C-alpha atoms as one frame of an Amber mdcrd trajectory, in Angstrom:
protein
  34.387 -19.968 -54.168  32.387 -16.896 -55.261  29.441 -17.913 -53.096  31.756
 -18.381 -50.104  33.267 -14.933 -50.716  29.835 -13.282 -50.896  28.752 -15.124
 -47.753  31.846 -13.883 -45.909  31.199 -10.308 -47.066  27.591 -10.574 -45.874
  28.649 -11.793 -42.448  31.161  -8.975 -42.056  28.562  -6.474 -43.223  26.095
  -7.677 -40.614  28.739  -7.598 -37.898  29.745  -4.122 -39.042  26.152  -2.895
 -38.896  25.691  -4.518 -35.515  28.733  -2.727 -34.191  27.556   0.540 -35.708
  24.159   0.309 -34.030  25.840  -0.656 -30.748  27.834   2.578 -30.904  24.694
   4.529 -31.646  22.983   2.993 -28.654  26.054   3.741 -26.490  25.658   7.439
 -27.341  21.938   7.654 -26.714  20.411  10.129 -24.328  18.070   8.980 -21.686
  15.043  11.242 -21.282  12.712  11.315 -18.358  10.655  13.242 -15.862  10.878
  13.458 -12.058   7.611  13.347 -10.134   6.402  13.113  -6.530   5.344   9.568
  -5.678   1.944  10.230  -4.141   0.729  13.411  -5.854   2.448  12.966  -9.271
   3.534  16.584  -8.991   6.470  17.378 -11.295   9.703  18.218  -9.470  12.193
  20.791 -10.716  15.923  21.092  -9.880  16.378  17.368  -9.250  19.991  16.177
  -9.659  20.330  13.270 -12.120  23.885  11.863 -12.097  25.313   9.045 -14.196
  27.345   7.054 -11.637  29.654   5.640 -14.324  30.600   8.913 -16.039  29.886
  11.422 -13.212  27.854  13.437 -15.730  25.151  15.419 -13.927  22.056  17.275
 -15.151  19.111  18.862 -13.396  15.411  18.729 -14.172  13.760  21.832 -15.619
  10.640  23.576 -14.276   8.488  20.774 -15.724  10.605  18.054 -14.184  12.127
  16.999 -17.520  15.728  15.872 -17.989  18.032  14.375 -20.628  21.336  12.664
 -19.909  23.896  10.537 -21.783  23.727   6.942 -20.613  24.145   3.332 -21.663
  22.267   0.170 -20.884  23.277  -1.102 -17.389  24.211   2.408 -16.150  22.972
   3.660 -12.780  21.520   7.110 -12.269  21.810   8.658  -8.814  18.806  10.846
  -7.971  18.837  13.628  -5.369  16.465  16.488  -4.568  16.070  18.728  -1.510
  13.302  17.388   0.722  13.153  13.967  -0.992  14.716  10.589  -0.274  17.792
   9.807  -2.376  17.236   7.119  -4.993  18.960   5.155  -7.761  17.620   4.196
 -11.183  18.941   1.284 -13.233  18.952   1.839 -16.998  17.779  -1.302 -18.824
  16.183   0.309 -21.903  16.076   3.647 -23.725  12.431   4.443 -23.057  11.333
   7.611 -21.267  11.924   7.271 -17.531   9.305   8.385 -15.038  11.111   8.728
 -11.757   8.854   8.987  -8.686  10.469  10.345  -5.524   9.125  10.095  -1.975
   9.304  12.998   0.454  11.677  12.586   3.404  10.168  11.197   6.578   6.908
  10.473   4.795   5.273   7.096   5.270   3.065   5.905   2.452   0.304   3.326
   2.487   1.329   0.824  -0.173  -1.004   0.043  -3.019  -0.594  -1.272  -6.575
  -0.298   2.222  -8.108   2.502   3.366  -5.765   4.312   0.024  -6.076   4.333
   0.255  -9.895   5.799   3.778  -9.626   8.705   2.795  -7.362  12.250   2.689
  -8.632  13.996  -0.663  -8.354  16.073   0.428  -5.374  12.971   1.744  -3.589
  11.123  -1.471  -4.413  13.966  -3.561  -3.008  14.043  -1.474   0.175  10.258
  -1.816   0.639  10.489  -5.607   0.144  13.110  -5.861   2.893  11.194  -3.555
   5.241   7.874  -5.347   4.681   9.480  -8.756   5.097  11.042  -7.605   8.383
   7.705  -6.169   9.522   6.068  -9.511   8.802   8.723 -11.361  10.774   8.248
  -9.144  13.825   4.519  -9.573  13.612   4.851 -13.334  13.469   7.353 -13.321
  16.334   4.457 -13.148  18.833   3.829 -16.845  18.172   6.274 -19.095  20.066
   7.050 -22.745  19.382   4.762 -24.048  22.081   1.743 -22.403  20.537   1.577
 -19.719  23.249   0.914 -16.258  21.856   2.690 -13.561  23.841   0.931 -10.550
  22.372  -2.422 -11.432  20.789  -3.310  -7.805  19.931  -5.893  -7.551  17.156
  -4.175  -4.411  15.885  -0.908  -6.321  15.729  -2.677  -9.079  13.839  -4.052
  -6.597  11.282  -0.590  -5.141  10.781   0.818  -8.626  10.208  -1.850  -9.389
   7.623  -1.279  -6.075   5.860   2.473  -6.673   5.835   1.998 -10.067   4.194
  -0.379  -8.629   1.589   2.030  -5.768   0.807   4.932  -8.193   0.574   3.033
 -10.255  -1.981   2.291  -7.154  -4.114   5.923  -6.039  -3.946   7.284  -9.453
  -4.950   4.785  -9.674  -7.850   6.028  -6.289  -9.121   9.648  -7.363  -8.765
   8.965 -10.522 -10.809   7.066  -8.522 -13.442  10.049  -6.221 -13.934  12.441
  -9.152 -14.167  10.372 -10.566 -17.031  10.005  -7.217 -18.810  13.759  -6.656
 -18.823  14.480  -9.893 -20.689  11.290 -10.373 -22.722  11.654  -7.019 -24.479
  10.040  -5.569 -27.587  13.491  -4.916 -29.052  14.424  -8.596 -28.720  11.088
  -9.800 -30.116  11.350  -7.485 -33.107  14.933  -8.597 -33.780  13.615 -12.170
 -34.190  10.177 -11.612 -35.697   8.471  -9.102 -38.076   5.875  -8.226 -35.439
   4.806  -4.620 -34.921   2.043  -3.112 -32.812  -0.775  -3.923 -32.245   0.190
  -7.538 -32.973   3.390  -7.123 -30.996   1.487  -6.104 -27.863  -0.911  -9.030
 -28.379   2.011 -11.463 -28.752   3.703 -10.142 -25.586   0.494 -10.549 -23.618
  -0.344 -14.056 -24.857   3.152 -15.521 -24.661   4.574 -13.767 -21.654   6.947
 -16.262 -20.015   6.870 -17.163 -16.323   9.250 -15.658 -13.793  10.684 -19.121
 -13.052  11.565 -19.601 -16.722  13.112 -16.131 -17.058  15.276 -16.615 -13.987
  16.648 -19.934 -15.216  16.851 -19.276 -18.962  19.932 -18.138 -20.876  19.737
 -15.483 -23.613  19.653 -18.242 -26.225  16.858 -20.014 -24.337  14.753 -16.859
 -24.427  15.444 -16.358 -28.127  14.372 -19.933 -28.896  11.262 -19.439 -26.745
  10.329 -16.326 -28.759  10.867 -18.066 -32.100   8.846 -21.097 -31.039   6.073
 -18.878 -29.587   5.981 -16.835 -32.793   5.301 -20.001 -34.802   2.424 -20.835
 -32.473   1.152 -17.247 -32.692   1.119 -17.436 -36.505  -0.784 -20.706 -36.443
  -3.250 -19.306 -33.964  -3.922 -16.166 -35.988  -4.152 -18.168 -39.225  -1.035
 -16.836 -40.919
């Protein structure tokens, strides 16, 4: 009876602490910096608005900002001379927000793609996919090519290469959002540098992440941690 009572108290204590930490997280401030996509120049007077609460702040002379936000909030980003953007909050780390100047075309590469916000990445994927379709439209069913321009062919190849890079980045972010350090540390005693090593060695596939439930991912981490310990001789 006494053991049962103590067990009940322990469960309620854990739940109470969990709720307490949830409240703390709900009140956290998101810090970040706004920068120009190509030059990395810091941008001042950028409007950062929490779509859920309508709270708005502006970046200082060094491009820094701090705003109240929760996980799953959206931040609307606006600045004179730059394209409007939206940032999805999925962790409490420092946000580096890269904005592209209005009416400015950029030549995609891995660096710029990694800097893109999710909304920008999604827009580029759609635009690149559409460009690839138009490029391929010169080939008709009968095998007769209407416009066999070599320039057009190069553009088609570039569009396909860019599309691949964009999709790879999208998949990488999908994995990072679910296979997080916070989740790993809640299930294992790992800390850096071992934590970074574990994340690199046991990074799950995009296919698994897309199909797995939260419990599936937790079980995967626990099982992988056992393998990691065996591998490192612990």
